[in-house]
Amino acid sequence: MSDLANTDYLECLLKSWSIKSTESLSWLNQLRAHAIDCVNTQKLPTRRDEEWRFTDISPLTHLPYQPSQSECNLQLHDIEHLTLKEAKNRLVFVDGHYSSNLSTIIDPTALVIGNLPEFVAAHASILESHLGQHVQFDNNVFAALNTAFLRDGALIIVPKNITIAEPIHLLFIATQNEVTSYPRCLVIGETGSNVTLIEDYVALQQTTYITNSVTEISLAANAHAKHIRIQRESTQAFHLANCAVSLAHASNYQSTSISLGSQISRYNLHVRLTDEAAECVIDGLTLISDRQLADTHTCIDHVKPNGTSRQQHKCIVDDAAHAVFNGKIIVRPHAQQTNSSQSSRNLLLSKTAQVDTKPQLEIFADDVKCAHGATVGQLDQEEIFYLESRGLSEKAARNLLTYAFGAEIISRIPVTSLRQQLEQAVLSQTQSN
Amino acid sequence: MIDRNSRTILSVQGLRASINGTEILKGIDLTVKSGEIHAIMGLNGSGKSTFAKVLAGHSAYEITGGSVQFEGNNLLELPPEERARAGLFLAFQYPIEIPGVANTQFLRLAYNTVQTKRGKEELDPLEFDDFVREKMKLLEMNPDFLDRSVNEGFSGGEKKRNEILQMALLEPTLSILDETDSGLDIDALKTVANGVNQIANKNNATILVTHYQRLLDYIVPDYVHVMQAGRIVMTGGKELALELETRGYDWVNTGKSITGAIA
């Protein structure tokens, strides 16, 4: 692909951009202007870029989809099957645009929750210090584009020492064909707070569109967050997502991300343990078939001592699908006593399925514990024999083991109804007859 | 117990088997009748675990000679799952861990699969729960093990109890216990042995594959067989195990056993 096509593509996207009249804050305009500058100095990545070596997004260059317009005609009953009964607070975005009709906010006094623009004036200083401050734009044209188009977004601020018992559902619904949507989330956990988030990308039909999302999560000292991320877009869709997490002293971030949809998806998760004794647990499951491509890039950056990270990523790949996992772990020179483990396990269900897995450890401290391992393979013959010796047919044994491979990750999701939905999805995709 | 009127459950004649072209079993003869408990002893590498796996139908082994009749039918032509459904059970030396599948789901699936094939009623989750809890008492197992993933994070003793629990649920005609005593402390060994003794009756039979005599203090065999280099080289009563314990396996080669008969 020529660079010309590249530049055209980005220009074409930017042309559709215009400053909305409602937004008069200079810091926000500056943020956008900076993002546009970043877009202008970058090119669409190609497979010549190390970070995109296995993922060819050239099909995108033919699809300079314009930003979606806000034209939501959905009623609550249209999305009822997508709601989760445990989640009392729900923010719904349709093609990236906030829908107050479909959202429910039960307790606006306990925390700050709602659509970003509503809070820009009242919470200017905290937003200014967080919005666009955690995600990196340089060498990340999609995060820059998202910021350039920044308008609606989910904002959650959990106040000091407050625990929000029920999970918060951030539901991003795609309805329009041949558009780009730019979902955005900002989650701030103040000192000692505790929250569970479900970031959920769904489509109502098998439409073709691009989702370019950015999520930023900042946890202050001793704050806890569980972050469940479900990517179940249309299998015709393109999903390009960035999530940046900053962890302060003794904070705890647990993430479970499940990738099921999209023809091409890319998820960058960047976690920075910026202060001592921070902890993160990062689990991932990719379950794809046909000609899907799902790429997960994670970076866990231990900046200060006594940090802990544990990561398990699994892929189940069928047909001619292609999964990519790149797990970088950085231990900076002063991050002594870091304890980090990473495991990448991959199950290939067909001869044409493909996995590229790459653990990448960059360790600059000398007193650390870092374990990592990667396996790619088929089901274990001894495991199959064990189940057969209990009366299960070979097929039933294979189905059960394949299901179990995915269910191990899903079983860690602390929201029962969501877990059941996903178990069902895994069951229907892993059971051959 | 040995009973003249009992029926033959297993009849092995001249069984030979190899893996990757290497012959491991070199002509095994063994007859097991209902009500009997047999112990197969031998050093590591003598072929006793291979024999257990071959009987259960492990696909890695190639049968190169001989025959095995199980209740009058040709066992060797059945795939492993049909052997299990026909009433053969192998308790594994190293039970497999299956993270992501709750033990109770797995136990019920195995139970119902085998029940259906035997033309009996399946149990729904509630009925099964009562049934399995009753069986767990036999092995003094904590009901918490039902909700945990199959064998995941179980101690050695817990895994072996879980094997015997499956045996209790599936009610096999022939149970083969492969090194069930390995890795067990004395209390766990007693509990597991007690479970096996309660399951054993005049209509079924048990084969204990073991390296040490210790297990046989708690499950008393009717016959003890000594395996060496892929053959049963000596058969005797329960005294033979004690003799092996005191004199070691070496003397088998000298052929001067007091109690055993050279096969």
mmCIF file of N, CA, C and O in Angstrom, chain B residues 104-159:
data_model
loop_
_atom_site.group_PDB
_atom_site.id
_atom_site.type_symbol
_atom_site.label_atom_id
_atom_site.label_comp_id
_atom_site.label_asym_id
_atom_site.label_seq_id
_atom_site.Cartn_x
_atom_site.Cartn_y
_atom_site.Cartn_z
ATOM 1 N N THR B 104 -18.699 -31.181 39.755
ATOM 2 C CA THR B 104 -20.034 -31.762 39.765
ATOM 3 C C THR B 104 -20.595 -31.922 38.346
ATOM 4 O O THR B 104 -21.237 -32.911 38.025
ATOM 5 N N GLN B 105 -20.280 -30.938 37.471
ATOM 6 C CA GLN B 105 -20.706 -31.043 36.063
ATOM 7 C C GLN B 105 -20.091 -32.273 35.409
ATOM 8 O O GLN B 105 -20.739 -33.027 34.691
ATOM 9 N N PHE B 106 -18.798 -32.417 35.636
ATOM 10 C CA PHE B 106 -18.055 -33.519 35.049
ATOM 11 C C PHE B 106 -18.570 -34.867 35.559
ATOM 12 O O PHE B 106 -18.821 -35.797 34.787
ATOM 13 N N LEU B 107 -18.769 -34.955 36.879
ATOM 14 C CA LEU B 107 -19.215 -36.216 37.464
ATOM 15 C C LEU B 107 -20.600 -36.594 36.947
ATOM 16 O O LEU B 107 -20.869 -37.747 36.619
ATOM 17 N N ARG B 108 -21.453 -35.590 36.834
ATOM 18 C CA ARG B 108 -22.814 -35.862 36.365
ATOM 19 C C ARG B 108 -22.814 -36.265 34.891
ATOM 20 O O ARG B 108 -23.540 -37.164 34.473
ATOM 21 N N LEU B 109 -21.962 -35.583 34.109
ATOM 22 C CA LEU B 109 -21.857 -35.924 32.687
ATOM 23 C C LEU B 109 -21.402 -37.375 32.512
ATOM 24 O O LEU B 109 -21.977 -38.142 31.735
ATOM 25 N N ALA B 110 -20.369 -37.754 33.248
ATOM 26 C CA ALA B 110 -19.862 -39.124 33.153
ATOM 27 C C ALA B 110 -20.927 -40.116 33.622
ATOM 28 O O ALA B 110 -21.210 -41.115 32.960
ATOM 29 N N TYR B 111 -21.539 -39.793 34.766
ATOM 30 C CA TYR B 111 -22.551 -40.691 35.323
ATOM 31 C C TYR B 111 -23.712 -40.891 34.353
ATOM 32 O O TYR B 111 -24.111 -42.009 34.042
ATOM 33 N N ASN B 112 -24.248 -39.761 33.849
ATOM 34 C CA ASN B 112 -25.418 -39.859 32.971
ATOM 35 C C ASN B 112 -25.087 -40.533 31.643
ATOM 36 O O ASN B 112 -25.903 -41.263 31.097
ATOM 37 N N THR B 113 -23.882 -40.274 31.112
ATOM 38 C CA THR B 113 -23.490 -40.919 29.862
ATOM 39 C C THR B 113 -23.492 -42.435 30.046
ATOM 40 O O THR B 113 -24.057 -43.173 29.242
ATOM 41 N N VAL B 114 -22.874 -42.873 31.123
ATOM 42 C CA VAL B 114 -22.774 -44.308 31.369
ATOM 43 C C VAL B 114 -24.150 -44.902 31.688
ATOM 44 O O VAL B 114 -24.516 -45.962 31.169
ATOM 45 N N GLN B 115 -24.944 -44.184 32.480
ATOM 46 C CA GLN B 115 -26.292 -44.673 32.813
ATOM 47 C C GLN B 115 -27.142 -44.859 31.550
ATOM 48 O O GLN B 115 -27.817 -45.869 31.392
ATOM 49 N N THR B 116 -27.102 -43.833 30.677
ATOM 50 C CA THR B 116 -27.919 -43.888 29.464
ATOM 51 C C THR B 116 -27.547 -45.102 28.619
ATOM 52 O O THR B 116 -28.405 -45.803 28.097
ATOM 53 N N LYS B 117 -26.230 -45.328 28.492
ATOM 54 C CA LYS B 117 -25.778 -46.445 27.672
ATOM 55 C C LYS B 117 -26.166 -47.782 28.295
ATOM 56 O O LYS B 117 -26.239 -48.793 27.624
ATOM 57 N N ARG B 118 -26.375 -47.770 29.587
ATOM 58 C CA ARG B 118 -26.788 -49.014 30.246
ATOM 59 C C ARG B 118 -28.306 -49.113 30.336
ATOM 60 O O ARG B 118 -28.848 -49.957 31.033
ATOM 61 N N GLY B 119 -28.980 -48.166 29.650
ATOM 62 C CA GLY B 119 -30.437 -48.209 29.601
ATOM 63 C C GLY B 119 -31.108 -47.784 30.897
ATOM 64 O O GLY B 119 -32.232 -48.178 31.185
ATOM 65 N N LYS B 120 -30.399 -46.960 31.679
ATOM 66 C CA LYS B 120 -30.997 -46.502 32.938
ATOM 67 C C LYS B 120 -31.313 -45.016 32.870
ATOM 68 O O LYS B 120 -30.897 -44.314 31.960
ATOM 69 N N GLU B 121 -32.021 -44.541 33.881
ATOM 70 C CA GLU B 121 -32.452 -43.145 33.934
ATOM 71 C C GLU B 121 -31.291 -42.200 34.238
ATOM 72 O O GLU B 121 -30.434 -42.513 35.067
ATOM 73 N N GLU B 122 -31.318 -41.043 33.594
ATOM 74 C CA GLU B 122 -30.371 -39.988 33.964
ATOM 75 C C GLU B 122 -30.854 -39.303 35.242
ATOM 76 O O GLU B 122 -32.033 -39.371 35.573
ATOM 77 N N LEU B 123 -29.953 -38.630 35.922
ATOM 78 C CA LEU B 123 -30.352 -37.827 37.077
ATOM 79 C C LEU B 123 -30.219 -36.348 36.729
ATOM 80 O O LEU B 123 -29.254 -35.939 36.086
ATOM 81 N N ASP B 124 -31.205 -35.545 37.159
ATOM 82 C CA ASP B 124 -31.074 -34.109 36.945
ATOM 83 C C ASP B 124 -30.138 -33.543 38.025
ATOM 84 O O ASP B 124 -29.787 -34.251 38.965
ATOM 85 N N PRO B 125 -29.721 -32.275 37.857
ATOM 86 C CA PRO B 125 -28.697 -31.750 38.783
ATOM 87 C C PRO B 125 -29.051 -31.904 40.263
ATOM 88 O O PRO B 125 -28.188 -32.221 41.078
ATOM 89 N N LEU B 126 -30.328 -31.713 40.606
ATOM 90 C CA LEU B 126 -30.705 -31.804 42.025
ATOM 91 C C LEU B 126 -30.632 -33.236 42.539
ATOM 92 O O LEU B 126 -30.089 -33.505 43.607
ATOM 93 N N GLU B 127 -31.175 -34.149 41.728
ATOM 94 C CA GLU B 127 -31.127 -35.565 42.123
ATOM 95 C C GLU B 127 -29.683 -36.032 42.225
ATOM 96 O O GLU B 127 -29.296 -36.749 43.150
ATOM 97 N N PHE B 128 -28.892 -35.600 41.244
ATOM 98 C CA PHE B 128 -27.499 -36.030 41.231
ATOM 99 C C PHE B 128 -26.757 -35.503 42.454
ATOM 100 O O PHE B 128 -25.924 -36.194 43.035
ATOM 101 N N ASP B 129 -27.079 -34.259 42.830
ATOM 102 C CA ASP B 129 -26.414 -33.646 43.974
ATOM 103 C C ASP B 129 -26.606 -34.495 45.242
ATOM 104 O O ASP B 129 -25.650 -34.759 45.967
ATOM 105 N N ASP B 130 -27.825 -34.929 45.471
ATOM 106 C CA ASP B 130 -28.083 -35.797 46.637
ATOM 107 C C ASP B 130 -27.282 -37.085 46.535
ATOM 108 O O ASP B 130 -26.665 -37.540 47.496
ATOM 109 N N PHE B 131 -27.330 -37.666 45.344
ATOM 110 C CA PHE B 131 -26.679 -38.953 45.099
ATOM 111 C C PHE B 131 -25.166 -38.865 45.323
ATOM 112 O O PHE B 131 -24.562 -39.684 46.015
ATOM 113 N N VAL B 132 -24.560 -37.826 44.761
ATOM 114 C CA VAL B 132 -23.099 -37.718 44.831
ATOM 115 C C VAL B 132 -22.648 -37.381 46.260
ATOM 116 O O VAL B 132 -21.621 -37.870 46.729
ATOM 117 N N ARG B 133 -23.436 -36.586 46.960
ATOM 118 C CA ARG B 133 -23.064 -36.238 48.337
ATOM 119 C C ARG B 133 -23.053 -37.474 49.237
ATOM 120 O O ARG B 133 -22.214 -37.606 50.128
ATOM 121 N N GLU B 134 -23.981 -38.361 48.974
ATOM 122 C CA GLU B 134 -24.028 -39.610 49.725
ATOM 123 C C GLU B 134 -22.756 -40.423 49.473
ATOM 124 O O GLU B 134 -22.125 -40.938 50.392
ATOM 125 N N LYS B 135 -22.363 -40.485 48.198
ATOM 126 C CA LYS B 135 -21.161 -41.248 47.841
ATOM 127 C C LYS B 135 -19.891 -40.597 48.410
ATOM 128 O O LYS B 135 -18.916 -41.277 48.719
ATOM 129 N N MET B 136 -19.940 -39.267 48.527
ATOM 130 C CA MET B 136 -18.755 -38.561 49.031
ATOM 131 C C MET B 136 -18.490 -38.882 50.498
ATOM 132 O O MET B 136 -17.341 -38.855 50.944
ATOM 133 N N LYS B 137 -19.544 -39.182 51.215
ATOM 134 C CA LYS B 137 -19.379 -39.529 52.638
ATOM 135 C C LYS B 137 -18.497 -40.763 52.781
ATOM 136 O O LYS B 137 -17.704 -40.875 53.713
ATOM 137 N N LEU B 138 -18.670 -41.677 51.829
ATOM 138 C CA LEU B 138 -17.886 -42.912 51.803
ATOM 139 C C LEU B 138 -16.392 -42.613 51.824
ATOM 140 O O LEU B 138 -15.591 -43.357 52.389
ATOM 141 N N LEU B 139 -16.023 -41.508 51.182
ATOM 142 C CA LEU B 139 -14.606 -41.160 51.045
ATOM 143 C C LEU B 139 -14.229 -39.974 51.917
ATOM 144 O O LEU B 139 -13.146 -39.416 51.782
ATOM 145 N N GLU B 140 -15.152 -39.608 52.818
ATOM 146 C CA GLU B 140 -14.922 -38.466 53.709
ATOM 147 C C GLU B 140 -14.449 -37.240 52.932
ATOM 148 O O GLU B 140 -13.499 -36.558 53.298
ATOM 149 N N MET B 141 -15.125 -36.994 51.809
ATOM 150 C CA MET B 141 -14.755 -35.836 50.967
ATOM 151 C C MET B 141 -15.617 -34.643 51.321
ATOM 152 O O MET B 141 -16.816 -34.770 51.527
ATOM 153 N N ASN B 142 -14.981 -33.471 51.346
ATOM 154 C CA ASN B 142 -15.682 -32.223 51.588
ATOM 155 C C ASN B 142 -16.540 -31.875 50.355
ATOM 156 O O ASN B 142 -16.022 -31.867 49.241
ATOM 157 N N PRO B 143 -17.837 -31.594 50.544
ATOM 158 C CA PRO B 143 -18.703 -31.259 49.397
ATOM 159 C C PRO B 143 -18.212 -30.056 48.595
ATOM 160 O O PRO B 143 -18.625 -29.871 47.448
ATOM 161 N N ASP B 144 -17.318 -29.236 49.189
ATOM 162 C CA ASP B 144 -16.765 -28.098 48.438
ATOM 163 C C ASP B 144 -16.091 -28.542 47.142
ATOM 164 O O ASP B 144 -15.991 -27.778 46.188
ATOM 165 N N PHE B 145 -15.632 -29.792 47.128
ATOM 166 C CA PHE B 145 -14.944 -30.275 45.931
ATOM 167 C C PHE B 145 -15.880 -30.394 44.729
ATOM 168 O O PHE B 145 -15.420 -30.507 43.606
ATOM 169 N N LEU B 146 -17.180 -30.353 44.972
ATOM 170 C CA LEU B 146 -18.121 -30.426 43.851
ATOM 171 C C LEU B 146 -18.064 -29.161 43.006
ATOM 172 O O LEU B 146 -18.225 -29.217 41.793
ATOM 173 N N ASP B 147 -17.872 -28.025 43.651
ATOM 174 C CA ASP B 147 -17.943 -26.752 42.934
ATOM 175 C C ASP B 147 -16.611 -26.307 42.352
ATOM 176 O O ASP B 147 -16.555 -25.392 41.551
ATOM 177 N N ARG B 148 -15.556 -26.987 42.776
ATOM 178 C CA ARG B 148 -14.253 -26.600 42.223
ATOM 179 C C ARG B 148 -14.037 -27.261 40.869
ATOM 180 O O ARG B 148 -14.696 -28.222 40.519
ATOM 181 N N SER B 149 -13.098 -26.689 40.099
ATOM 182 C CA SER B 149 -12.789 -27.282 38.796
ATOM 183 C C SER B 149 -12.196 -28.679 39.000
ATOM 184 O O SER B 149 -11.523 -28.933 39.993
ATOM 185 N N VAL B 150 -12.450 -29.559 38.033
ATOM 186 C CA VAL B 150 -12.032 -30.954 38.128
ATOM 187 C C VAL B 150 -10.533 -31.064 38.449
ATOM 188 O O VAL B 150 -9.691 -30.658 37.641
ATOM 189 N N ASN B 151 -10.238 -31.566 39.623
ATOM 190 C CA ASN B 151 -8.879 -31.858 40.075
ATOM 191 C C ASN B 151 -7.948 -30.646 40.158
ATOM 192 O O ASN B 151 -6.785 -30.785 40.531
ATOM 193 N N GLU B 152 -8.423 -29.462 39.786
ATOM 194 C CA GLU B 152 -7.526 -28.304 39.748
ATOM 195 C C GLU B 152 -7.172 -27.872 41.157
ATOM 196 O O GLU B 152 -8.054 -27.567 41.964
ATOM 197 N N GLY B 153 -5.896 -27.860 41.450
ATOM 198 C CA GLY B 153 -5.432 -27.458 42.766
ATOM 199 C C GLY B 153 -5.732 -28.479 43.850
ATOM 200 O O GLY B 153 -5.534 -28.190 45.030
ATOM 201 N N PHE B 154 -6.213 -29.669 43.485
ATOM 202 C CA PHE B 154 -6.435 -30.719 44.480
ATOM 203 C C PHE B 154 -5.067 -31.246 44.915
ATOM 204 O O PHE B 154 -4.147 -31.345 44.107
ATOM 205 N N SER B 155 -4.952 -31.631 46.187
ATOM 206 C CA SER B 155 -3.727 -32.296 46.628
ATOM 207 C C SER B 155 -3.725 -33.707 46.043
ATOM 208 O O SER B 155 -4.741 -34.180 45.516
ATOM 209 N N GLY B 156 -2.580 -34.382 46.168
ATOM 210 C CA GLY B 156 -2.487 -35.752 45.656
ATOM 211 C C GLY B 156 -3.582 -36.642 46.230
ATOM 212 O O GLY B 156 -4.241 -37.387 45.506
ATOM 213 N N GLY B 157 -3.795 -36.516 47.544
ATOM 214 C CA GLY B 157 -4.803 -37.338 48.198
ATOM 215 C C GLY B 157 -6.217 -37.020 47.728
ATOM 216 O O GLY B 157 -7.042 -37.909 47.542
ATOM 217 N N GLU B 158 -6.480 -35.726 47.506
ATOM 218 C CA GLU B 158 -7.812 -35.315 47.049
ATOM 219 C C GLU B 158 -8.094 -35.828 45.638
ATOM 220 O O GLU B 158 -9.207 -36.233 45.321
ATOM 221 N N LYS B 159 -7.059 -35.809 44.807
ATOM 222 C CA LYS B 159 -7.232 -36.321 43.441
ATOM 223 C C LYS B 159 -7.577 -37.809 43.462
ATOM 224 O O LYS B 159 -8.431 -38.276 42.715
#
